[in-house]
mmCIF file of C-alpha atoms in Angstrom:
data_model
loop_
_atom_site.group_PDB
_atom_site.id
_atom_site.type_symbol
_atom_site.label_atom_id
_atom_site.label_comp_id
_atom_site.label_asym_id
_atom_site.label_seq_id
_atom_site.Cartn_x
_atom_site.Cartn_y
_atom_site.Cartn_z
ATOM 1 C CA MET A 1 7.045 -20.312 7.612
ATOM 2 C CA MET A 2 7.608 -17.025 8.925
ATOM 3 C CA ASN A 3 10.407 -14.631 7.410
ATOM 4 C CA THR A 4 13.002 -14.181 9.830
ATOM 5 C CA LYS A 5 15.201 -11.663 8.265
ATOM 6 C CA LYS A 6 15.178 -8.228 9.426
ATOM 7 C CA TYR A 7 15.570 -4.972 7.532
ATOM 8 C CA PRO A 8 16.875 -1.422 8.769
ATOM 9 C CA ILE A 9 13.843 -0.132 10.424
ATOM 10 C CA THR A 10 12.797 1.361 13.298
ATOM 11 C CA ALA A 11 9.448 0.744 14.447
ATOM 12 C CA ILE A 12 8.337 3.186 17.218
ATOM 13 C CA ILE A 13 5.139 2.803 19.187
ATOM 14 C CA ILE A 14 3.958 4.857 22.305
ATOM 15 C CA TYR A 15 1.160 3.189 24.237
ATOM 16 C CA ARG A 16 -1.030 3.664 27.282
ATOM 17 C CA ASN A 17 -3.070 0.578 28.916
ATOM 18 C CA GLU A 18 -3.126 -0.921 25.632
ATOM 19 C CA LYS A 19 -2.044 -4.364 26.468
ATOM 20 C CA HIS A 20 -4.960 -5.709 24.585
ATOM 21 C CA LEU A 21 -3.832 -4.639 21.452
ATOM 22 C CA LEU A 22 0.067 -4.780 21.670
ATOM 23 C CA THR A 23 0.791 -8.670 21.151
ATOM 24 C CA ASN A 24 -0.895 -8.468 17.679
ATOM 25 C CA CYS A 25 0.891 -4.886 16.677
ATOM 26 C CA LEU A 26 4.105 -5.811 17.770
ATOM 27 C CA GLU A 27 3.868 -9.472 16.435
ATOM 28 C CA ALA A 28 3.472 -8.130 13.332
ATOM 29 C CA LEU A 29 6.474 -6.007 12.909
ATOM 30 C CA HIS A 30 8.940 -8.861 13.346
ATOM 31 C CA TRP A 31 10.661 -7.758 10.483
ATOM 32 C CA CYS A 32 11.975 -4.590 11.643
ATOM 33 C CA ASP A 33 15.478 -4.774 12.628
ATOM 34 C CA GLU A 34 14.496 -2.497 15.916
ATOM 35 C CA ILE A 35 11.419 -1.652 18.047
ATOM 36 C CA ILE A 36 11.309 1.454 20.539
ATOM 37 C CA THR A 37 8.706 1.387 22.771
ATOM 38 C CA ILE A 38 7.376 4.007 24.899
ATOM 39 C CA ASP A 39 5.211 3.854 28.021
ATOM 40 C CA MET A 40 3.079 6.532 28.974
ATOM 41 C CA GLN A 41 2.349 5.598 32.603
ATOM 42 C CA SER A 42 0.374 2.240 31.529
ATOM 43 C CA THR A 43 -1.388 0.527 34.805
ATOM 44 C CA ASP A 44 -2.698 -2.323 33.142
ATOM 45 C CA GLY A 45 0.471 -4.527 32.440
ATOM 46 C CA SER A 46 1.215 -3.317 28.664
ATOM 47 C CA ASN A 47 5.243 -2.907 29.729
ATOM 48 C CA VAL A 48 5.312 -6.887 30.386
ATOM 49 C CA VAL A 49 3.862 -7.253 26.742
ATOM 50 C CA ALA A 50 5.924 -4.524 25.262
ATOM 51 C CA ASN A 51 9.184 -6.248 27.069
ATOM 52 C CA LYS A 52 8.727 -9.448 24.720
ATOM 53 C CA TYR A 53 8.957 -7.529 21.618
ATOM 54 C CA ALA A 54 11.006 -4.254 22.201
ATOM 55 C CA ASN A 55 14.899 -3.658 21.744
ATOM 56 C CA ARG A 56 14.696 -0.384 23.830
ATOM 57 C CA GLN A 57 11.640 0.600 25.990
ATOM 58 C CA PHE A 58 11.315 4.122 27.402
ATOM 59 C CA GLU A 59 8.810 5.721 29.675
ATOM 60 C CA VAL A 60 7.332 9.302 29.565
ATOM 61 C CA ASP A 61 4.879 11.457 31.229
ATOM 62 C CA PRO A 62 1.319 11.711 29.586
ATOM 63 C CA TYR A 63 1.392 14.090 26.796
ATOM 64 C CA PRO A 64 -1.516 16.031 25.069
ATOM 65 C CA ILE A 65 -0.511 14.640 21.513
ATOM 66 C CA ALA A 66 1.650 11.960 20.687
ATOM 67 C CA GLU A 67 3.544 13.756 17.674
ATOM 68 C CA PRO A 68 6.366 15.716 20.281
ATOM 69 C CA THR A 69 6.916 12.413 21.628
ATOM 70 C CA ARG A 70 7.606 10.566 18.469
ATOM 71 C CA VAL A 71 10.362 13.244 17.527
ATOM 72 C CA GLU A 72 12.045 12.676 20.869
ATOM 73 C CA ALA A 73 12.089 8.734 20.189
ATOM 74 C CA ALA A 74 13.258 9.122 16.944
ATOM 75 C CA LYS A 75 16.703 10.899 18.135
ATOM 76 C CA HIS A 76 17.375 7.426 19.652
ATOM 77 C CA ALA A 77 16.517 5.078 16.974
ATOM 78 C CA LYS A 78 19.719 3.359 15.275
ATOM 79 C CA ASN A 79 18.099 3.250 11.845
ATOM 80 C CA ASP A 80 17.649 6.053 9.351
ATOM 81 C CA TRP A 81 14.254 4.998 8.292
ATOM 82 C CA ILE A 82 11.705 5.061 10.908
ATOM 83 C CA PHE A 83 8.238 3.649 10.961
ATOM 84 C CA PHE A 84 5.595 5.650 13.348
ATOM 85 C CA VAL A 85 3.214 2.782 14.734
ATOM 86 C CA ASP A 86 0.104 2.850 17.066
ATOM 87 C CA PRO A 87 -0.940 -0.122 19.230
ATOM 88 C CA ASP A 88 -4.109 -0.654 17.060
ATOM 89 C CA GLU A 89 -2.459 -0.738 13.870
ATOM 90 C CA ILE A 90 -1.397 -3.945 12.418
ATOM 91 C CA ILE A 91 1.144 -4.568 9.461
ATOM 92 C CA PRO A 92 -0.118 -7.287 7.121
ATOM 93 C CA PRO A 93 2.761 -9.216 5.328
ATOM 94 C CA ASP A 94 1.643 -7.979 2.194
ATOM 95 C CA LEU A 95 2.151 -4.429 3.494
ATOM 96 C CA SER A 96 5.731 -5.321 4.854
ATOM 97 C CA GLU A 97 7.042 -6.497 1.523
ATOM 98 C CA ASP A 98 5.892 -3.441 -0.216
ATOM 99 C CA ILE A 99 7.373 -1.337 2.254
ATOM 100 C CA ILE A 100 10.469 -3.110 1.992
ATOM 101 C CA ASP A 101 10.490 -2.695 -1.811
ATOM 102 C CA ALA A 102 9.911 1.011 -1.871
ATOM 103 C CA ILE A 103 12.899 1.498 0.939
ATOM 104 C CA GLU A 104 15.203 -0.570 -1.428
ATOM 105 C CA THR A 105 14.482 0.303 -5.015
ATOM 106 C CA SER A 106 13.218 4.689 -4.206
ATOM 107 C CA PRO A 107 16.465 6.181 -3.311
ATOM 108 C CA GLN A 108 14.567 9.571 -4.021
ATOM 109 C CA VAL A 109 11.656 8.700 -1.213
ATOM 110 C CA GLY A 110 11.790 10.762 2.020
ATOM 111 C CA VAL A 111 8.448 9.755 3.140
ATOM 112 C CA ILE A 112 6.631 6.552 2.453
ATOM 113 C CA GLN A 113 2.547 6.592 2.916
ATOM 114 C CA ILE A 114 0.622 3.373 3.189
ATOM 115 C CA PRO A 115 -2.605 2.318 2.400
ATOM 116 C CA ILE A 116 -5.129 2.078 5.434
ATOM 117 C CA ARG A 117 -8.389 0.689 6.264
ATOM 118 C CA PHE A 118 -11.058 1.572 9.259
ATOM 119 C CA TYR A 119 -12.011 -1.455 11.413
ATOM 120 C CA PHE A 120 -14.924 -0.912 13.526
ATOM 121 C CA LYS A 121 -15.926 -3.721 15.967
ATOM 122 C CA ARG A 122 -13.082 -5.772 14.444
ATOM 123 C CA ARG A 123 -15.047 -5.527 11.042
ATOM 124 C CA MET A 124 -13.807 -3.354 8.263
ATOM 125 C CA LEU A 125 -15.847 -0.517 7.156
ATOM 126 C CA THR A 126 -16.980 -0.195 3.565
ATOM 127 C CA GLY A 127 -19.006 2.888 3.691
ATOM 128 C CA THR A 128 -18.889 6.584 5.476
ATOM 129 C CA VAL A 129 -15.615 8.824 5.383
ATOM 130 C CA TRP A 130 -13.851 6.085 7.568
ATOM 131 C CA GLY A 131 -14.894 3.274 5.394
ATOM 132 C CA THR A 132 -13.064 4.323 2.175
ATOM 133 C CA SER A 133 -9.380 3.131 1.287
ATOM 134 C CA THR A 134 -6.949 6.333 2.001
ATOM 135 C CA HIS A 135 -3.288 6.417 2.789
ATOM 136 C CA VAL A 136 -1.350 7.683 5.683
ATOM 137 C CA SER A 137 2.260 9.137 5.974
ATOM 138 C CA LYS A 138 3.544 6.629 8.664
ATOM 139 C CA ILE A 139 7.463 6.136 7.714
ATOM 140 C CA ALA A 140 10.548 8.822 7.134
ATOM 141 C CA ASN A 141 13.969 8.469 6.540
ATOM 142 C CA ARG A 142 15.270 11.138 8.882
ATOM 143 C CA LYS A 143 18.106 12.052 6.484
ATOM 144 C CA ARG A 144 15.263 13.056 3.829
ATOM 145 C CA ALA A 145 12.687 14.141 5.573
ATOM 146 C CA ASN A 146 11.926 16.256 8.526
ATOM 147 C CA ILE A 147 10.046 14.629 11.521
ATOM 148 C CA LEU A 148 7.645 17.402 13.274
ATOM 149 C CA PRO A 149 6.187 17.665 16.429
ATOM 150 C CA LEU A 150 2.763 19.040 14.913
ATOM 151 C CA CYS A 151 -0.350 17.424 15.473
ATOM 152 C CA ASN A 152 -1.743 15.502 12.231
ATOM 153 C CA ARG A 153 1.409 16.598 10.121
ATOM 154 C CA LEU A 154 4.478 14.379 11.654
ATOM 155 C CA MET A 155 6.639 14.357 8.686
ATOM 156 C CA GLU A 156 7.657 16.148 5.327
ATOM 157 C CA PRO A 157 10.225 15.070 2.746
ATOM 158 C CA ARG A 158 13.086 17.608 2.401
ATOM 159 C CA GLU A 159 14.205 19.118 -0.607
ATOM 160 C CA ASN A 160 14.948 16.930 -3.741
ATOM 161 C CA TYR A 161 13.233 14.119 -1.935
ATOM 162 C CA GLU A 162 9.473 13.077 -2.355
ATOM 163 C CA ASN A 163 6.421 11.171 -1.062
ATOM 164 C CA TYR A 164 5.948 7.715 -2.191
ATOM 165 C CA ARG A 165 2.564 6.348 -1.698
ATOM 166 C CA ILE A 166 2.230 2.855 -2.057
ATOM 167 C CA PRO A 167 -0.369 1.277 -4.254
ATOM 168 C CA HIS A 168 -3.665 -0.294 -2.498
ATOM 169 C CA ARG A 169 -3.986 -3.859 -3.272
ATOM 170 C CA PRO A 170 -7.039 -6.050 -1.374
ATOM 171 C CA LEU A 171 -4.530 -7.073 1.274
ATOM 172 C CA ASN A 172 -1.884 -4.745 1.688
ATOM 173 C CA HIS A 173 -3.762 -2.404 3.836
ATOM 174 C CA MET A 174 -2.632 -1.506 7.136
ATOM 175 C CA ILE A 175 -5.377 -2.605 9.643
ATOM 176 C CA HIS A 176 -6.581 0.188 11.874
ATOM 177 C CA LEU A 177 -8.610 -1.606 14.837
ATOM 178 C CA TRP A 178 -10.270 1.770 15.429
ATOM 179 C CA SER A 179 -12.925 1.313 17.693
ATOM 180 C CA ASP A 180 -14.698 -1.827 19.596
ATOM 181 C CA SER A 181 -18.110 0.372 20.765
ATOM 182 C CA TYR A 182 -20.294 3.165 20.000
ATOM 183 C CA ARG A 183 -19.333 4.487 23.579
ATOM 184 C CA ASP A 184 -15.398 4.512 22.853
ATOM 185 C CA LEU A 185 -16.492 5.858 19.509
ATOM 186 C CA CYS A 186 -18.435 9.125 21.159
ATOM 187 C CA HIS A 187 -15.732 9.652 23.624
ATOM 188 C CA LYS A 188 -13.242 9.852 21.400
ATOM 189 C CA HIS A 189 -15.050 11.954 18.541
ATOM 190 C CA PHE A 190 -17.181 14.138 21.014
ATOM 191 C CA VAL A 191 -14.669 14.914 23.873
ATOM 192 C CA ARG A 192 -11.072 14.577 22.838
ATOM 193 C CA TYR A 193 -10.679 14.469 19.147
ATOM 194 C CA PRO A 194 -12.458 17.905 18.427
ATOM 195 C CA HIS A 195 -9.987 19.816 20.484
ATOM 196 C CA LEU A 196 -7.191 18.243 18.604
ATOM 197 C CA GLU A 197 -8.503 18.854 15.052
ATOM 198 C CA ALA A 198 -9.782 22.367 15.899
ATOM 199 C CA LYS A 199 -6.160 23.215 17.343
ATOM 200 C CA ALA A 200 -4.462 21.707 14.170
ATOM 201 C CA LYS A 201 -6.778 23.472 11.696
ATOM 202 C CA VAL A 202 -5.435 26.655 13.552
ATOM 203 C CA THR A 203 -2.192 25.534 13.746
ATOM 204 C CA ARG A 204 -2.144 25.037 9.869
ATOM 205 C CA GLY A 205 -3.143 28.749 9.213
ATOM 206 C CA GLU A 206 -7.214 27.832 8.836
ATOM 207 C CA SER A 207 -9.769 30.298 10.273
ATOM 208 C CA PHE A 208 -13.015 30.136 11.209
ATOM 209 C CA SER A 209 -16.192 31.890 9.505
ATOM 210 C CA LEU A 210 -20.181 31.411 10.188
ATOM 211 C CA SER A 211 -20.432 30.200 6.769
ATOM 212 C CA ARG A 212 -17.977 27.570 7.430
ATOM 213 C CA GLY A 213 -19.612 26.330 10.910
ATOM 214 C CA PHE A 214 -22.957 26.115 9.612
ATOM 215 C CA ILE A 215 -22.519 24.421 5.882
ATOM 216 C CA GLU A 216 -19.318 22.229 6.272
ATOM 217 C CA PRO A 217 -20.985 20.032 8.412
ATOM 218 C CA PHE A 218 -23.822 19.356 6.468
ATOM 219 C CA ASN A 219 -21.702 18.755 3.597
ATOM 220 C CA GLU A 220 -19.648 16.389 5.802
ATOM 221 C CA LEU A 221 -22.721 14.626 6.471
ATOM 222 C CA LYS A 222 -23.914 14.527 2.475
ATOM 223 C CA ILE A 223 -20.361 12.997 1.752
ATOM 224 C CA CYS A 224 -20.585 10.389 4.551
ATOM 225 C CA LEU A 225 -24.141 9.055 3.400
ATOM 226 C CA ARG A 226 -24.244 9.497 -0.131
ATOM 227 C CA ASP A 227 -20.903 9.796 -1.438
ATOM 228 C CA PHE A 228 -19.243 7.523 0.608
ATOM 229 C CA ASP A 229 -22.068 5.136 0.481
ATOM 230 C CA GLY A 230 -22.773 5.166 4.393
ATOM 231 C CA TRP A 231 -26.678 4.489 3.811
ATOM 232 C CA ARG A 232 -25.456 1.352 2.359
ATOM 233 C CA LEU A 233 -24.645 0.346 5.898
ATOM 234 C CA GLY A 234 -28.376 0.455 7.312
ATOM 235 C CA PRO A 235 -28.085 1.859 11.020
ATOM 236 C CA ARG A 236 -24.862 1.482 11.387
ATOM 237 C CA GLY A 237 -23.771 3.954 8.684
ATOM 238 C CA PHE A 238 -26.436 6.756 9.357
ATOM 239 C CA ALA A 239 -25.274 6.013 13.305
ATOM 240 C CA LEU A 240 -21.457 6.549 12.049
ATOM 241 C CA SER A 241 -22.549 9.665 9.710
ATOM 242 C CA ILE A 242 -23.795 11.414 12.539
ATOM 243 C CA ILE A 243 -20.926 10.793 14.664
ATOM 244 C CA TYR A 244 -18.796 12.238 12.180
ATOM 245 C CA PHE A 245 -21.423 15.206 11.466
ATOM 246 C CA ILE A 246 -21.260 16.301 15.716
ATOM 247 C CA TYR A 247 -17.349 15.882 15.472
ATOM 248 C CA THR A 248 -17.411 18.242 12.360
ATOM 249 C CA ILE A 249 -19.358 20.781 14.289
ATOM 250 C CA ALA A 250 -17.466 20.968 17.302
ATOM 251 C CA SER A 251 -13.784 20.758 15.749
ATOM 252 C CA ILE A 252 -14.943 23.743 13.393
ATOM 253 C CA TRP A 253 -16.602 25.866 16.283
ATOM 254 C CA LEU A 254 -13.613 25.058 18.529
ATOM 255 C CA MET A 255 -11.308 26.598 16.564
ATOM 256 C CA LEU A 256 -12.722 30.100 17.843
ATOM 257 C CA ARG A 257 -11.204 29.215 21.264
ATOM 258 C CA TYR A 258 -7.733 28.432 20.329
ATOM 259 C CA GLN A 259 -7.436 31.288 17.572
ATOM 260 C CA GLY A 260 -5.319 33.499 18.538
ATOM 261 C CA LYS A 261 -3.812 31.168 21.217
ATOM 262 C CA VAL A 262 -1.982 29.253 18.779
ATOM 263 C CA THR A 263 0.121 30.196 15.446
ATOM 264 C CA PRO A 264 0.945 28.526 11.546
ATOM 265 C CA ASN A 265 3.744 26.211 12.555
ATOM 266 C CA ASP A 266 3.034 26.084 16.225
ATOM 267 C CA THR A 267 4.900 23.052 17.547
ATOM 268 C CA GLN A 268 2.007 22.527 20.275
ATOM 269 C CA SER A 269 4.895 21.714 22.941
ATOM 270 C CA HIS A 270 3.532 23.209 25.553
ATOM 271 C CA HIS A 271 7.286 25.255 25.356
ATOM 272 C CA SER A 272 9.077 21.763 26.536
ATOM 273 C CA SER A 273 10.078 18.691 24.848
ATOM 274 C CA PRO A 274 8.722 15.170 26.475
ATOM 275 C CA GLN A 275 11.410 13.561 28.706
ATOM 276 C CA LEU A 276 11.580 10.005 27.570
ATOM 277 C CA ARG A 277 13.556 7.648 30.480
ATOM 278 C CA GLU A 278 14.856 4.451 29.606
ATOM 279 C CA VAL A 279 14.066 1.691 31.172
ATOM 280 C CA ASN A 280 15.236 -2.188 31.072
ATOM 281 C CA PRO A 281 17.948 -1.212 28.572
ATOM 282 C CA ALA A 282 18.129 -4.125 26.070
ATOM 283 C CA THR A 283 21.143 -6.261 25.837
ATOM 284 C CA LYS A 284 19.945 -8.715 23.462
ATOM 285 C CA SER A 285 20.789 -7.835 19.299
ATOM 286 C CA SER A 286 16.965 -9.782 18.732
ATOM 287 C CA HIS A 287 13.647 -9.636 19.398
ATOM 288 C CA ALA A 288 12.553 -11.989 22.542
ATOM 289 C CA ARG A 289 10.660 -14.417 20.251
ATOM 290 C CA SER A 290 13.405 -14.437 17.731
ATOM 291 C CA ALA A 291 15.495 -16.808 20.368
ATOM 292 C CA ALA A 292 12.484 -18.805 20.943
#
C-alpha cells in the first residue's frame, strides 16, 4: 500500500512539451505536501497532466536557462524545504525515505545532495562519465541556504549550515531518464548544452587557454573509455564517449565567445527576472489523486 503521509516539502517542476514524462515524475512526488508546476508554453497537453497533481500551476515565457525561473517559483512555496525536480527525473521510494530522514534528523543541513544515475534508452548506464554514480544538489531549505539563478549552481548553504550527501545504496538513486535516442542526445550536446556550459565556466571565473582547448578533451575521452569503463559497453560506450569528447571541445572553445561578456557570479538573467503567471489556482488541500 502506498504511504499517503505528506511531508512539509514543496516540489517545483518546470516543463515544456514533456507530457510523456510528467506522469511518472509527478506521481513519484506524492509524499510532498505541495507540488508547484511551471509551464513554459507547452503545446502538447502537458498542462493537463500537471493539473492532476499540482497544488499550484504557473506559466512563464521560455527562458534560456531554468535556474532564474526556479528562484522565482521558490518564492511562491509554502514550505521552507524546496525540492527542484525535472520532468525526466523519478524519485523512487527508497530515496524519498532517505530525503525525509535527512530533513527530520539533520538540523544543520541547508542543502541535500541526492544520488543520481543516468538512463539511456530507459536502461541504466554503467560506463562513461554518464554511467557513474554521482550526486546532485536538488533540495534546499530557504532559511538555511541561498537559492541562486546561476546555471549549474542553484543552491549553496549559508554560514553555519552544511551540505548533506545522502549515501548511495542499490535502489535509492534518482532515475534520470537522460535521453531516448542518439538524435536527441546529439542535439542537446552539440547544439544547446555547449553554450550553457561555456557560459557557466566563464561565470565561475574559469578562463580559456590553448593548452586547455587541445588537451582537456583528450583527457576526458580517456576518462570516459578507460577510467569509467566506457569500452566495456562496446559500440554504445565508444559512441557515448565520442559524443562527450565533441561536447567537451565545443564547451571549452565557446568560452572565447563569452569571455568579456559575462562576469563571475553573473546571474545570467538577461537583466530581468521571469514573470510567473498563476493559472487555475488550486482550491483543494491535497493532490487530485489523493481524493481518488
